[in-house]
């Protein structure tokens, strides 16, 4: 486990979940990552749907549209954890509202076994929500607002 950033490797990461609280047994159902080295996209992306072994809350379903039926034949987190850790190891993760995603990742690591540690054992994390709040104090800083503000198309979101 090497948590140093090598070759300026950054990974923009987002997750979708069954609900809002890992403490209530909610789980990750999708992980999407885009890799950059020296701030240039490499094409080495990571995407995985995950069977959560629980029902998805209606509120979460309304946000991401991923159904229990769709996830029925997908691998479980235990099946993908080694590949996921290999992918993020040594990188700097860039996450909007990082405590949410990291909290879920750490929860999944705990469920998979103590030997997996926590996210911080593998990589560092930058929270773009914290950055946005510093740049735009008192304003809304969700991804839709920021995409509009900085003229980033989110048409495929």
Short mmCIF file of N, CA, C and O in Angstrom, two decimals, residues 2-115:
data_model
loop_
_atom_site.label_atom_id
_atom_site.label_comp_id
_atom_site.label_asym_id
_atom_site.label_seq_id
_atom_site.Cartn_x
_atom_site.Cartn_y
_atom_site.Cartn_z
N UNK A 2 0.83 1.95 -1.11
CA UNK A 2 1.64 3.14 -1.28
C UNK A 2 0.71 4.31 -1.50
O UNK A 2 0.02 4.37 -2.50
N UNK A 3 0.68 5.26 -0.56
CA UNK A 3 -0.25 6.37 -0.72
C UNK A 3 0.43 7.61 -1.27
O UNK A 3 -0.08 8.70 -1.15
N UNK A 4 1.58 7.47 -1.90
CA UNK A 4 2.22 8.61 -2.53
C UNK A 4 1.71 8.76 -3.95
O UNK A 4 1.34 7.79 -4.60
N UNK A 5 1.67 9.99 -4.41
CA UNK A 5 1.20 10.26 -5.77
C UNK A 5 2.40 10.19 -6.70
O UNK A 5 3.39 10.88 -6.52
N UNK A 6 2.31 9.28 -7.68
CA UNK A 6 3.41 9.14 -8.63
C UNK A 6 2.96 9.63 -10.00
O UNK A 6 1.82 9.47 -10.38
N UNK A 7 3.88 10.22 -10.74
CA UNK A 7 3.61 10.70 -12.10
C UNK A 7 2.41 11.65 -12.16
O UNK A 7 1.75 11.72 -13.18
N UNK A 8 2.13 12.36 -11.07
CA UNK A 8 0.99 13.28 -11.06
C UNK A 8 -0.28 12.59 -11.52
O UNK A 8 -1.04 13.12 -12.32
N UNK A 9 -0.51 11.39 -11.05
CA UNK A 9 -1.69 10.59 -11.42
C UNK A 9 -2.89 11.00 -10.58
O UNK A 9 -2.85 10.91 -9.35
N UNK A 10 -3.93 11.46 -11.25
CA UNK A 10 -5.16 11.85 -10.58
C UNK A 10 -6.31 11.03 -11.16
O UNK A 10 -6.31 10.70 -12.34
N UNK A 11 -7.27 10.75 -10.30
CA UNK A 11 -8.46 10.01 -10.72
C UNK A 11 -9.69 10.78 -10.25
O UNK A 11 -9.85 11.02 -9.05
N UNK A 12 -10.51 11.17 -11.21
CA UNK A 12 -11.79 11.79 -10.88
C UNK A 12 -12.76 10.64 -10.63
O UNK A 12 -12.92 9.77 -11.49
N UNK A 13 -13.39 10.62 -9.46
CA UNK A 13 -14.20 9.48 -9.03
C UNK A 13 -15.58 9.92 -8.60
O UNK A 13 -15.75 10.98 -7.99
N UNK A 14 -16.58 9.09 -8.92
CA UNK A 14 -17.94 9.29 -8.43
C UNK A 14 -18.54 7.93 -8.16
O UNK A 14 -18.19 6.94 -8.81
N UNK A 15 -19.45 7.89 -7.19
CA UNK A 15 -20.17 6.66 -6.89
C UNK A 15 -21.67 6.93 -6.93
O UNK A 15 -22.11 8.07 -6.79
N UNK A 16 -22.42 5.87 -7.10
CA UNK A 16 -23.86 5.88 -6.86
C UNK A 16 -24.11 4.83 -5.79
O UNK A 16 -23.37 3.84 -5.69
N UNK A 17 -25.15 5.06 -5.00
CA UNK A 17 -25.38 4.22 -3.83
C UNK A 17 -26.86 3.85 -3.69
O UNK A 17 -27.71 4.43 -4.36
N UNK A 18 -27.13 2.93 -2.77
CA UNK A 18 -28.51 2.51 -2.51
C UNK A 18 -29.26 3.52 -1.65
O UNK A 18 -30.47 3.43 -1.51
N UNK A 19 -28.55 4.45 -1.05
CA UNK A 19 -29.14 5.44 -0.16
C UNK A 19 -28.06 6.38 0.34
O UNK A 19 -26.97 6.42 -0.23
N UNK A 20 -28.34 7.08 1.42
CA UNK A 20 -27.43 8.13 1.86
C UNK A 20 -26.49 7.77 3.00
O UNK A 20 -25.51 8.46 3.22
N UNK A 21 -26.77 6.69 3.73
CA UNK A 21 -26.01 6.42 4.96
C UNK A 21 -25.43 5.01 5.01
O UNK A 21 -26.17 4.04 5.18
N UNK A 22 -24.12 4.89 4.91
CA UNK A 22 -23.53 3.55 5.07
C UNK A 22 -23.82 2.97 6.46
O UNK A 22 -23.96 1.76 6.61
N UNK A 23 -24.00 3.85 7.46
CA UNK A 23 -24.30 3.36 8.81
C UNK A 23 -25.67 2.68 8.88
O UNK A 23 -25.95 1.95 9.82
N UNK A 24 -26.51 2.91 7.88
CA UNK A 24 -27.81 2.25 7.80
C UNK A 24 -27.79 1.08 6.82
O UNK A 24 -28.83 0.59 6.40
N UNK A 25 -26.57 0.65 6.48
CA UNK A 25 -26.43 -0.52 5.61
C UNK A 25 -26.48 -0.22 4.12
O UNK A 25 -26.53 -1.14 3.31
N UNK A 26 -26.46 1.06 3.76
CA UNK A 26 -26.47 1.38 2.34
C UNK A 26 -25.13 1.03 1.71
O UNK A 26 -24.10 1.00 2.38
N UNK A 27 -25.16 0.75 0.43
CA UNK A 27 -23.98 0.21 -0.28
C UNK A 27 -23.73 0.97 -1.58
O UNK A 27 -24.63 1.61 -2.13
N UNK A 28 -22.54 0.82 -2.10
CA UNK A 28 -22.18 1.35 -3.42
C UNK A 28 -22.76 0.43 -4.48
O UNK A 28 -22.65 -0.79 -4.38
N UNK A 29 -23.36 1.03 -5.52
CA UNK A 29 -23.87 0.23 -6.64
C UNK A 29 -23.19 0.58 -7.96
O UNK A 29 -23.34 -0.16 -8.94
N UNK A 30 -22.45 1.68 -8.00
CA UNK A 30 -21.72 2.04 -9.21
C UNK A 30 -20.51 2.87 -8.83
O UNK A 30 -20.60 3.74 -7.97
N UNK A 31 -19.39 2.58 -9.48
CA UNK A 31 -18.18 3.39 -9.35
C UNK A 31 -17.76 3.78 -10.76
O UNK A 31 -17.66 2.92 -11.65
N UNK A 32 -17.50 5.07 -10.95
CA UNK A 32 -16.99 5.54 -12.23
C UNK A 32 -15.76 6.40 -11.99
O UNK A 32 -15.76 7.27 -11.12
N UNK A 33 -14.69 6.14 -12.76
CA UNK A 33 -13.44 6.86 -12.59
C UNK A 33 -12.84 7.22 -13.94
O UNK A 33 -12.91 6.43 -14.88
N UNK A 34 -12.22 8.39 -13.98
CA UNK A 34 -11.48 8.83 -15.16
C UNK A 34 -10.07 9.18 -14.70
O UNK A 34 -9.89 9.97 -13.77
N UNK A 35 -9.07 8.60 -15.34
CA UNK A 35 -7.68 8.82 -14.95
C UNK A 35 -7.04 9.94 -15.77
O UNK A 35 -7.26 10.03 -16.99
N UNK A 36 -6.25 10.75 -15.06
CA UNK A 36 -5.43 11.78 -15.71
C UNK A 36 -4.00 11.63 -15.19
O UNK A 36 -3.79 11.35 -14.01
N UNK A 37 -3.06 11.81 -16.07
CA UNK A 37 -1.66 11.90 -15.68
C UNK A 37 -1.16 13.24 -16.21
O UNK A 37 -1.36 13.56 -17.39
N UNK A 38 -0.55 14.01 -15.31
CA UNK A 38 -0.14 15.37 -15.65
C UNK A 38 -1.31 16.17 -16.22
O UNK A 38 -1.16 16.90 -17.20
N UNK A 39 -2.48 15.95 -15.64
CA UNK A 39 -3.73 16.64 -15.98
C UNK A 39 -4.21 16.39 -17.41
O UNK A 39 -4.98 17.17 -17.96
N UNK A 40 -3.79 15.28 -17.98
CA UNK A 40 -4.26 14.89 -19.31
C UNK A 40 -4.96 13.54 -19.20
O UNK A 40 -4.44 12.62 -18.58
N UNK A 41 -6.13 13.45 -19.83
CA UNK A 41 -6.87 12.19 -19.82
C UNK A 41 -6.04 11.09 -20.47
O UNK A 41 -5.43 11.31 -21.51
N UNK A 42 -6.04 9.93 -19.85
CA UNK A 42 -5.25 8.81 -20.38
C UNK A 42 -6.09 7.79 -21.13
O UNK A 42 -5.56 6.97 -21.87
N UNK A 43 -7.40 7.78 -20.89
CA UNK A 43 -8.26 6.74 -21.45
C UNK A 43 -8.31 5.50 -20.58
O UNK A 43 -9.07 4.57 -20.85
N UNK A 44 -7.51 5.46 -19.52
CA UNK A 44 -7.51 4.34 -18.57
C UNK A 44 -8.58 4.62 -17.52
O UNK A 44 -8.29 5.10 -16.43
N UNK A 45 -9.82 4.36 -17.88
CA UNK A 45 -10.94 4.64 -17.00
C UNK A 45 -11.38 3.36 -16.29
O UNK A 45 -11.05 2.26 -16.71
N UNK A 46 -12.15 3.54 -15.23
CA UNK A 46 -12.67 2.41 -14.47
C UNK A 46 -14.16 2.63 -14.28
O UNK A 46 -14.59 3.71 -13.84
N UNK A 47 -14.95 1.62 -14.61
CA UNK A 47 -16.39 1.70 -14.40
C UNK A 47 -16.89 0.33 -14.00
O UNK A 47 -16.55 -0.68 -14.62
N UNK A 48 -17.73 0.30 -12.94
CA UNK A 48 -18.25 -0.97 -12.47
C UNK A 48 -19.60 -0.77 -11.80
O UNK A 48 -19.75 0.10 -10.94
N UNK A 49 -20.57 -1.58 -12.22
CA UNK A 49 -21.82 -1.71 -11.48
C UNK A 49 -21.63 -2.81 -10.46
O UNK A 49 -20.91 -3.78 -10.71
N UNK A 50 -22.31 -2.69 -9.31
CA UNK A 50 -22.09 -3.61 -8.20
C UNK A 50 -23.44 -4.03 -7.60
O UNK A 50 -24.28 -3.17 -7.30
N UNK A 51 -23.61 -5.33 -7.41
CA UNK A 51 -24.80 -5.85 -6.74
C UNK A 51 -24.69 -5.53 -5.25
O UNK A 51 -23.71 -5.92 -4.61
N UNK A 52 -25.68 -4.83 -4.68
CA UNK A 52 -25.53 -4.36 -3.30
C UNK A 52 -26.03 -5.31 -2.21
O UNK A 52 -25.84 -5.02 -1.03
N UNK A 53 -26.67 -6.42 -2.58
CA UNK A 53 -27.24 -7.33 -1.58
C UNK A 53 -28.23 -6.62 -0.67
O UNK A 53 -28.34 -6.95 0.53
N UNK A 54 -28.94 -5.66 -1.20
CA UNK A 54 -30.01 -4.97 -0.49
C UNK A 54 -30.82 -4.18 -1.50
O UNK A 54 -30.38 -3.96 -2.63
N UNK A 55 -31.99 -3.74 -1.08
CA UNK A 55 -32.86 -2.93 -1.94
C UNK A 55 -32.34 -1.50 -2.03
O UNK A 55 -31.74 -0.98 -1.08
N UNK A 56 -32.62 -0.87 -3.16
CA UNK A 56 -32.26 0.53 -3.36
C UNK A 56 -33.43 1.39 -2.87
O UNK A 56 -34.58 1.13 -3.21
N UNK A 57 -33.12 2.42 -2.08
CA UNK A 57 -34.16 3.34 -1.61
C UNK A 57 -34.79 4.06 -2.80
O UNK A 57 -34.10 4.38 -3.78
N UNK A 58 -36.09 4.33 -2.68
CA UNK A 58 -36.80 5.02 -3.77
C UNK A 58 -36.19 6.37 -4.08
O UNK A 58 -36.10 6.78 -5.23
N UNK A 59 -35.76 7.09 -3.05
CA UNK A 59 -35.13 8.40 -3.27
C UNK A 59 -33.85 8.30 -4.07
O UNK A 59 -33.58 9.13 -4.96
N UNK A 60 -33.04 7.29 -3.78
CA UNK A 60 -31.80 7.08 -4.53
C UNK A 60 -32.10 6.66 -5.96
O UNK A 60 -31.47 7.14 -6.90
N UNK A 61 -33.08 5.79 -6.14
CA UNK A 61 -33.49 5.36 -7.48
C UNK A 61 -33.92 6.55 -8.32
O UNK A 61 -33.59 6.64 -9.51
N UNK A 62 -34.62 7.50 -7.70
CA UNK A 62 -35.07 8.70 -8.42
C UNK A 62 -33.89 9.55 -8.87
O UNK A 62 -33.95 10.22 -9.91
N UNK A 63 -32.77 9.51 -8.14
CA UNK A 63 -31.58 10.29 -8.50
C UNK A 63 -30.81 9.64 -9.63
O UNK A 63 -30.46 10.27 -10.62
N UNK A 64 -30.51 8.33 -9.50
CA UNK A 64 -29.61 7.70 -10.47
C UNK A 64 -30.29 6.75 -11.45
O UNK A 64 -29.70 6.41 -12.47
N UNK A 65 -31.48 6.30 -11.16
CA UNK A 65 -32.22 5.45 -12.10
C UNK A 65 -31.70 4.03 -12.23
O UNK A 65 -32.07 3.32 -13.16
N UNK A 66 -30.85 3.60 -11.32
CA UNK A 66 -30.30 2.24 -11.37
C UNK A 66 -31.19 1.34 -10.53
O UNK A 66 -31.36 1.58 -9.33
N UNK A 67 -31.75 0.31 -11.14
CA UNK A 67 -32.73 -0.53 -10.45
C UNK A 67 -32.11 -1.79 -9.86
O UNK A 67 -31.04 -2.24 -10.29
N UNK A 68 -32.83 -2.36 -8.90
CA UNK A 68 -32.41 -3.64 -8.33
C UNK A 68 -32.34 -4.71 -9.41
O UNK A 68 -31.43 -5.54 -9.41
N UNK A 69 -33.29 -4.70 -10.34
CA UNK A 69 -33.33 -5.70 -11.42
C UNK A 69 -32.09 -5.59 -12.30
O UNK A 69 -31.49 -6.59 -12.69
N UNK A 70 -31.69 -4.36 -12.61
CA UNK A 70 -30.50 -4.16 -13.44
C UNK A 70 -29.25 -4.72 -12.76
O UNK A 70 -28.36 -5.27 -13.42
N UNK A 71 -29.18 -4.59 -11.44
CA UNK A 71 -27.99 -5.01 -10.70
C UNK A 71 -27.98 -6.50 -10.35
O UNK A 71 -26.98 -7.01 -9.84
N UNK A 72 -29.06 -7.21 -10.64
CA UNK A 72 -29.21 -8.60 -10.21
C UNK A 72 -28.06 -9.51 -10.64
O UNK A 72 -27.66 -10.40 -9.89
N UNK A 73 -27.49 -9.28 -11.82
CA UNK A 73 -26.43 -10.17 -12.31
C UNK A 73 -25.03 -9.55 -12.22
O UNK A 73 -24.07 -10.07 -12.77
N UNK A 74 -24.92 -8.43 -11.50
CA UNK A 74 -23.63 -7.74 -11.40
C UNK A 74 -22.80 -8.33 -10.26
O UNK A 74 -23.33 -8.93 -9.33
N UNK A 75 -21.48 -8.16 -10.33
CA UNK A 75 -20.62 -8.69 -9.26
C UNK A 75 -20.84 -7.94 -7.95
O UNK A 75 -21.32 -6.82 -7.93
N UNK A 76 -20.48 -8.59 -6.86
CA UNK A 76 -20.54 -7.95 -5.55
C UNK A 76 -19.22 -7.21 -5.29
O UNK A 76 -18.23 -7.46 -5.97
N UNK A 77 -19.22 -6.33 -4.30
CA UNK A 77 -18.01 -5.54 -4.03
C UNK A 77 -16.82 -6.45 -3.74
O UNK A 77 -15.70 -6.17 -4.19
N UNK A 78 -17.04 -7.53 -3.01
CA UNK A 78 -15.95 -8.48 -2.73
C UNK A 78 -15.28 -8.98 -4.00
O UNK A 78 -14.08 -9.26 -4.00
N UNK A 79 -16.07 -9.09 -5.07
CA UNK A 79 -15.54 -9.61 -6.33
C UNK A 79 -14.68 -8.59 -7.08
O UNK A 79 -13.85 -8.98 -7.91
N UNK A 80 -14.88 -7.31 -6.81
CA UNK A 80 -14.17 -6.27 -7.58
C UNK A 80 -13.16 -5.49 -6.75
O UNK A 80 -12.41 -4.69 -7.29
N UNK A 81 -13.12 -5.74 -5.44
CA UNK A 81 -12.30 -4.91 -4.55
C UNK A 81 -10.82 -4.89 -4.94
O UNK A 81 -10.19 -3.83 -4.95
N UNK A 82 -10.26 -6.02 -5.28
CA UNK A 82 -8.83 -6.07 -5.61
C UNK A 82 -8.53 -5.23 -6.85
O UNK A 82 -7.55 -4.45 -6.85
N UNK A 83 -9.34 -5.35 -7.89
CA UNK A 83 -9.13 -4.55 -9.10
C UNK A 83 -9.32 -3.06 -8.83
O UNK A 83 -8.57 -2.22 -9.34
N UNK A 84 -10.32 -2.73 -8.02
CA UNK A 84 -10.57 -1.33 -7.70
C UNK A 84 -9.39 -0.74 -6.92
O UNK A 84 -8.92 0.35 -7.24
N UNK A 85 -8.91 -1.45 -5.92
CA UNK A 85 -7.78 -0.96 -5.14
C UNK A 85 -6.54 -0.82 -6.02
O UNK A 85 -5.82 0.18 -5.93
N UNK A 86 -6.30 -1.79 -6.89
CA UNK A 86 -5.16 -1.68 -7.82
C UNK A 86 -5.28 -0.42 -8.66
O UNK A 86 -4.28 0.25 -8.95
N UNK A 87 -6.50 -0.09 -9.06
CA UNK A 87 -6.71 1.08 -9.92
C UNK A 87 -6.44 2.39 -9.18
O UNK A 87 -5.80 3.29 -9.71
N UNK A 88 -6.91 2.52 -7.94
CA UNK A 88 -6.76 3.80 -7.22
C UNK A 88 -5.43 3.92 -6.48
O UNK A 88 -5.03 5.02 -6.11
N UNK A 89 -4.73 2.82 -6.28
CA UNK A 89 -3.51 2.82 -5.47
C UNK A 89 -2.47 3.81 -6.00
O UNK A 89 -2.11 3.78 -7.17
N UNK A 90 -2.03 4.71 -5.12
CA UNK A 90 -0.99 5.67 -5.46
C UNK A 90 -1.49 6.93 -6.15
O UNK A 90 -0.70 7.82 -6.43
N UNK A 91 -2.78 7.03 -6.39
CA UNK A 91 -3.33 8.19 -7.09
C UNK A 91 -3.81 9.25 -6.11
O UNK A 91 -3.88 9.03 -4.90
N UNK A 92 -4.13 10.40 -6.65
CA UNK A 92 -4.82 11.44 -5.94
C UNK A 92 -6.26 11.43 -6.47
O UNK A 92 -6.48 11.64 -7.66
N UNK A 93 -7.22 11.11 -5.60
CA UNK A 93 -8.61 11.08 -6.02
C UNK A 93 -9.18 12.49 -5.97
O UNK A 93 -8.95 13.23 -5.02
N UNK A 94 -9.95 12.83 -7.00
CA UNK A 94 -10.65 14.10 -7.06
C UNK A 94 -12.13 13.77 -7.02
O UNK A 94 -12.64 13.09 -7.91
N UNK A 95 -12.80 14.24 -5.95
CA UNK A 95 -14.18 13.85 -5.71
C UNK A 95 -14.98 15.08 -5.26
O UNK A 95 -14.51 15.85 -4.42
N UNK A 96 -16.16 15.26 -5.82
CA UNK A 96 -17.05 16.33 -5.37
C UNK A 96 -17.85 15.81 -4.18
O UNK A 96 -18.56 14.82 -4.30
N UNK A 97 -17.72 16.47 -3.05
CA UNK A 97 -18.29 16.03 -1.78
C UNK A 97 -17.65 14.70 -1.35
O UNK A 97 -18.32 13.70 -1.12
N UNK A 98 -16.34 14.74 -1.24
CA UNK A 98 -15.53 13.54 -0.96
C UNK A 98 -15.95 12.77 0.29
O UNK A 98 -15.92 11.53 0.26
N UNK A 99 -16.35 13.41 1.38
CA UNK A 99 -16.71 12.60 2.55
C UNK A 99 -17.81 11.58 2.27
O UNK A 99 -17.81 10.50 2.84
N UNK A 100 -18.72 11.91 1.37
CA UNK A 100 -19.79 10.97 1.01
C UNK A 100 -19.21 9.73 0.35
O UNK A 100 -19.40 8.60 0.81
N UNK A 101 -18.46 9.91 -0.75
CA UNK A 101 -17.92 8.77 -1.50
C UNK A 101 -16.88 8.00 -0.68
O UNK A 101 -16.90 6.77 -0.66
N UNK A 102 -15.99 8.71 -0.02
CA UNK A 102 -14.95 8.05 0.78
C UNK A 102 -15.59 7.29 1.94
O UNK A 102 -15.18 6.18 2.28
N UNK A 103 -16.63 7.86 2.54
CA UNK A 103 -17.34 7.16 3.62
C UNK A 103 -17.90 5.83 3.14
O UNK A 103 -17.82 4.81 3.83
N UNK A 104 -18.47 5.83 1.93
CA UNK A 104 -19.00 4.60 1.37
C UNK A 104 -17.87 3.63 0.99
O UNK A 104 -17.98 2.43 1.22
N UNK A 105 -16.79 4.14 0.43
CA UNK A 105 -15.68 3.26 0.07
C UNK A 105 -15.09 2.62 1.32
O UNK A 105 -14.85 1.41 1.34
N UNK A 106 -14.88 3.41 2.36
CA UNK A 106 -14.34 2.87 3.61
C UNK A 106 -15.29 1.83 4.21
O UNK A 106 -14.85 0.81 4.75
N UNK A 107 -16.59 2.07 4.10
CA UNK A 107 -17.59 1.11 4.58
C UNK A 107 -17.46 -0.21 3.82
O UNK A 107 -17.46 -1.29 4.42
N UNK A 108 -17.35 -0.12 2.50
CA UNK A 108 -17.19 -1.34 1.68
C UNK A 108 -15.89 -2.06 2.02
O UNK A 108 -15.86 -3.29 2.10
N UNK A 109 -14.82 -1.30 2.24
CA UNK A 109 -13.54 -1.93 2.61
C UNK A 109 -13.68 -2.67 3.95
O UNK A 109 -13.19 -3.79 4.10
N UNK A 110 -14.36 -2.05 4.92
CA UNK A 110 -14.58 -2.70 6.23
C UNK A 110 -15.37 -3.99 6.07
O UNK A 110 -15.04 -5.01 6.68
N UNK A 111 -16.44 -3.94 5.26
CA UNK A 111 -17.26 -5.14 5.06
C UNK A 111 -16.46 -6.26 4.40
O UNK A 111 -16.70 -7.44 4.66
N UNK A 112 -15.50 -5.89 3.55
CA UNK A 112 -14.69 -6.89 2.85
C UNK A 112 -13.62 -7.49 3.75
O UNK A 112 -13.07 -8.54 3.44
N UNK A 113 -13.29 -6.82 4.86
CA UNK A 113 -12.31 -7.36 5.80
C UNK A 113 -11.30 -6.32 6.23
O UNK A 113 -10.91 -5.44 5.45
N UNK A 114 -10.84 -6.44 7.46
CA UNK A 114 -9.92 -5.46 8.06
C UNK A 114 -8.64 -5.31 7.25
O UNK A 114 -8.03 -4.24 7.24
N UNK A 115 -8.24 -6.36 6.54
CA UNK A 115 -6.98 -6.29 5.78
C UNK A 115 -7.00 -5.22 4.69
O UNK A 115 -5.96 -4.80 4.21
#
